[in-house]
Amino acid sequence: MQAPKVVAEIGCNHKGDLKVAKEMISVAKSFCGADYVKFQKRNNKELLPADQYNAPHPVPDNSYGDTYGAHREFLEFTVDEHKELMDHCAETGIGYSTSVWDVTSAREMASLEPDFLKVPSASNLHFEMLGVLCDEYGGKVQLSLGMTTQEEEDKIVEFFEKKGRNKDLLLYACTSGYPVPADQTALLEITRLKNKFDDRVDAIGFSGHHLGIALDIAAFVLGAEWIERHYTLDRTWKGTDHAASLEPDGLRKLMRDLQLVGQGMTYKAEQLLPIEIETRRKLKWGQ
């Protein structure tokens, strides 16, 4: 069984520093062995109402600005900077992608033509933006289903079917929280989504915000073809996502364990494997 593709979500864990972002790309590839890194792109004035944009950050210790809007702008890279990050990914040998939160960002990032663009749980009912991705972007679309009812899931998949793009759509089982306790990760949602949508969409994955790596292995065994985990160089850094992120050694171990489990997910190729024959001769009664 082939191990799932793993997306190391850098998100905004780069602290608004392009140099740190490039270091995270390099480490994700050379030390961890991840398949993709993923960033985020927002047009904050389009996305946020004025009162929220101008309000103080709800957790001042995590803020990079005097207001929530200033905080978000500090963490935002320009389209040219995303192109620079995409080029660095190509040089490093790892795939690049980004989440898009609004129409402007969707159009901007579609212009870079990455393999896929991600729709976060917060924006999965933004049908104007979904329409832009369907009509103006030729790559794959990955979409998280955190904070989403089953009726809303149906509307999302039906929208992609009407656009003729459902076979380019990956759905992530997801619980939105930072971090999420193990008993709320709801891994059996992977099975439910596969039973309901596997023949209608491209694939089913798992986007986790939990601690540790054990649950990701279970998600793979349940059929997740993609695993997405937040990733940071230091979980003590300022910001809301670091606590629910894997540091490099955790991501490296996740990649290792997924590969090993993938190798083990087989039937016996023959009734007695070669490794068993000598052991049988020595130990087995009644030969």
XYZ file of C-alpha atoms in Angstrom:
287
model
C 0.000 0.000 0.000
C 1.515 3.303 -1.076
C 2.189 5.740 1.752
C 0.109 8.931 1.626
C 1.411 12.216 0.347
C 2.332 14.489 3.252
C 1.814 18.251 3.206
C 3.844 20.217 5.753
C 1.711 23.278 6.337
C 3.968 26.218 7.095
C 0.957 28.525 6.999
C 2.006 31.665 8.873
C 4.550 29.924 11.100
C 7.320 31.723 9.196
C 6.684 34.848 11.348
C 6.469 37.044 8.244
C 10.151 36.421 7.460
C 10.980 35.217 3.937
C 14.331 33.859 5.104
C 12.663 31.756 7.785
C 10.121 30.527 5.217
C 12.918 29.363 2.909
C 14.679 27.637 5.785
C 11.455 25.833 6.628
C 11.147 24.668 3.019
C 14.700 23.327 3.015
C 14.304 21.527 6.341
C 10.947 20.033 5.328
C 12.644 18.446 2.317
C 16.192 17.594 3.394
C 15.594 16.544 7.006
C 11.923 15.528 7.077
C 11.293 14.215 3.564
C 7.836 15.812 3.164
C 6.193 15.838 -0.257
C 4.795 19.386 -0.176
C 4.945 22.552 1.868
C 1.951 24.837 2.005
C 1.568 28.529 2.848
C -1.476 30.792 3.173
C -2.638 33.763 1.116
C -5.170 36.311 2.283
C -6.362 39.671 1.060
C -7.058 40.898 4.551
C -9.151 43.968 3.710
C -11.345 41.856 1.456
C -11.614 39.079 3.992
C -12.123 41.018 7.231
C -14.868 43.543 8.094
C -13.465 46.935 9.099
C -14.282 46.546 12.783
C -12.410 43.232 12.977
C -9.517 44.545 10.871
C -9.079 47.517 13.202
C -9.690 45.661 16.485
C -6.866 44.529 18.778
C -5.658 40.949 18.343
C -7.710 38.725 20.688
C -4.474 37.230 22.082
C -2.023 40.187 22.305
C 0.954 37.958 23.155
C 0.604 36.288 19.740
C 0.172 39.514 17.784
C 2.613 40.945 15.257
C 0.792 44.293 15.105
C -1.233 46.817 17.102
C -4.480 45.627 15.489
C -5.650 42.305 14.110
C -5.410 43.727 10.590
C -1.841 44.917 11.151
C -0.997 41.494 12.571
C -2.377 39.743 9.495
C -0.633 42.123 7.089
C 2.705 41.557 8.839
C 2.415 37.823 8.191
C 1.354 38.208 4.553
C 3.689 37.585 1.617
C 3.171 39.306 -1.741
C 2.513 37.388 -4.952
C 6.130 37.993 -5.988
C 7.335 36.614 -2.670
C 5.158 33.535 -3.135
C 6.718 33.106 -6.575
C 10.135 33.313 -4.927
C 9.075 30.633 -2.420
C 7.697 28.475 -5.226
C 11.013 28.775 -7.080
C 12.875 27.830 -3.895
C 10.659 24.753 -3.564
C 11.508 23.753 -7.136
C 15.228 24.180 -6.446
C 14.891 22.178 -3.225
C 12.872 19.359 -4.795
C 9.651 19.718 -2.825
C 6.180 20.700 -4.008
C 4.730 24.156 -3.297
C 1.154 25.104 -2.532
C -0.869 27.633 -0.593
C -4.297 28.001 0.960
C -6.456 30.781 -0.465
C -9.077 32.538 1.648
C -10.765 34.964 -0.764
C -11.415 35.707 -4.420
C -8.439 38.016 -4.935
C -6.027 35.550 -3.343
C -7.465 32.677 -5.373
C -6.846 34.554 -8.613
C -3.375 35.673 -7.536
C -2.221 32.208 -6.541
C -3.860 30.524 -9.541
C -1.587 32.693 -11.706
C 1.419 30.796 -10.298
C -0.063 27.465 -11.474
C 0.937 25.262 -8.514
C -0.030 21.568 -8.509
C -2.918 22.296 -6.157
C -4.519 25.087 -4.175
C -6.115 24.539 -0.781
C -9.464 25.836 0.475
C -9.385 26.120 4.286
C -12.369 25.074 6.379
C -13.157 28.735 7.076
C -13.690 29.453 3.357
C -15.214 26.220 2.072
C -18.653 27.840 1.700
C -17.256 30.855 -0.177
C -18.883 29.743 -3.420
C -17.765 32.798 -5.379
C -14.171 31.835 -4.606
C -14.844 28.155 -5.339
C -16.230 29.248 -8.690
C -13.038 31.145 -9.477
C -10.991 28.050 -8.698
C -13.234 25.876 -10.853
C -13.394 28.267 -13.795
C -9.989 29.964 -13.809
C -7.551 27.439 -12.323
C -6.572 24.177 -13.976
C -4.890 22.402 -11.064
C -6.217 20.238 -8.257
C -8.254 21.700 -5.392
C -7.906 20.431 -1.824
C -10.615 21.390 0.654
C -10.921 20.901 4.414
C -14.230 20.021 6.034
C -13.714 21.364 9.539
C -16.660 23.341 10.996
C -18.872 21.920 8.234
C -22.193 20.092 8.428
C -22.947 17.061 6.271
C -25.573 19.087 4.398
C -22.893 21.675 3.634
C -20.530 18.906 2.468
C -23.174 17.813 -0.021
C -23.540 21.358 -1.346
C -19.771 21.680 -1.822
C -19.384 18.403 -3.721
C -22.504 19.083 -5.811
C -21.084 22.505 -6.717
C -17.872 20.915 -8.001
C -19.890 18.282 -9.874
C -21.953 20.964 -11.616
C -18.696 22.675 -12.604
C -17.303 19.372 -13.908
C -14.383 19.639 -11.491
C -15.284 17.058 -8.831
C -12.566 14.655 -9.993
C -10.015 17.389 -9.256
C -11.295 17.742 -5.685
C -9.703 16.243 -2.554
C -11.662 16.353 0.703
C -9.889 16.440 4.058
C -11.555 15.045 7.153
C -10.772 17.710 9.738
C -11.672 19.020 13.170
C -10.987 22.747 13.529
C -9.143 23.489 16.774
C -5.577 24.350 17.816
C -4.729 21.838 19.187
C -7.491 19.205 18.976
C -7.758 16.534 21.718
C -7.455 12.969 20.436
C -11.057 12.143 21.312
C -12.269 14.931 19.003
C -10.153 14.113 15.949
C -13.017 11.854 14.760
C -10.887 9.627 12.550
C -13.848 7.521 11.471
C -15.006 10.548 9.478
C -12.408 9.352 6.958
C -14.370 6.115 6.530
C -17.645 7.999 6.266
C -16.285 10.364 3.633
C -14.774 7.504 1.636
C -18.057 5.581 1.700
C -19.995 8.653 0.619
C -17.700 10.467 -1.803
C -14.831 8.190 -2.871
C -16.284 7.564 -6.330
C -17.310 11.204 -6.769
C -14.077 13.049 -5.904
C -10.376 12.604 -6.505
C -9.373 11.453 -3.008
C -10.009 11.639 0.734
C -7.342 12.898 3.134
C -6.848 13.846 6.769
C -5.891 17.305 8.030
C -4.851 17.074 11.668
C -4.350 19.694 14.363
C -3.657 17.228 17.163
C -0.530 16.471 19.173
C 1.879 13.697 18.229
C 1.868 11.440 15.170
C 0.012 8.277 16.223
C -3.357 9.454 14.890
C -1.924 10.189 11.446
C -0.858 6.549 11.138
C -4.407 5.463 11.981
C -5.750 7.938 9.409
C -3.566 6.329 6.745
C -4.745 2.835 7.687
C -8.336 4.061 7.433
C -7.683 5.152 3.862
C -6.435 8.744 3.913
C -4.402 9.277 0.748
C -3.057 12.654 1.870
C -1.989 13.785 5.342
C -1.699 17.499 6.158
C 0.011 18.667 9.345
C 1.027 22.116 10.551
C 4.792 22.413 10.761
C 7.122 24.786 12.609
C 10.796 25.051 13.475
C 10.004 25.882 17.104
C 6.707 25.278 18.915
C 7.544 28.032 21.430
C 7.535 30.786 18.780
C 4.905 33.510 18.954
C 1.726 32.708 17.056
C -1.481 30.717 17.357
C -0.562 27.709 15.180
C 2.794 26.672 16.642
C 1.302 24.702 19.553
C -0.593 22.427 17.135
C 2.391 22.011 14.800
C 5.071 19.366 14.400
C 8.697 20.365 14.792
C 11.174 18.931 12.256
C 11.971 15.781 14.212
C 8.271 15.031 14.639
C 7.622 15.502 10.927
C 10.641 13.329 10.091
C 9.333 10.551 12.343
C 5.879 10.841 10.799
C 7.338 10.399 7.302
C 9.386 7.410 8.501
C 6.440 5.709 10.185
C 4.064 6.251 7.265
C 6.591 4.648 4.916
C 7.034 1.657 7.236
C 3.300 1.164 7.680
C 2.829 1.432 3.925
C 5.389 -1.341 3.415
C 3.558 -3.513 5.941
C 0.080 -3.035 4.482
C 0.108 -6.153 2.261
C -1.155 -9.704 2.179
C 1.347 -12.542 2.224
C 2.677 -13.008 -1.296
C 2.650 -16.803 -0.754
C 1.398 -19.088 1.976
C 4.887 -19.516 3.436
C 7.192 -16.542 3.021
C 10.891 -17.256 2.467
C 11.694 -15.750 5.874
C 9.402 -18.350 7.485
C 10.708 -21.526 5.889
C 13.827 -22.020 8.042
C 11.937 -20.919 11.149
C 9.240 -23.494 10.350
C 11.844 -26.225 9.976
C 13.244 -25.423 13.428
C 10.098 -24.734 15.418
C 6.856 -26.020 13.949
C 5.211 -29.198 15.260
C 3.467 -31.633 12.937
C 5.376 -30.883 9.728
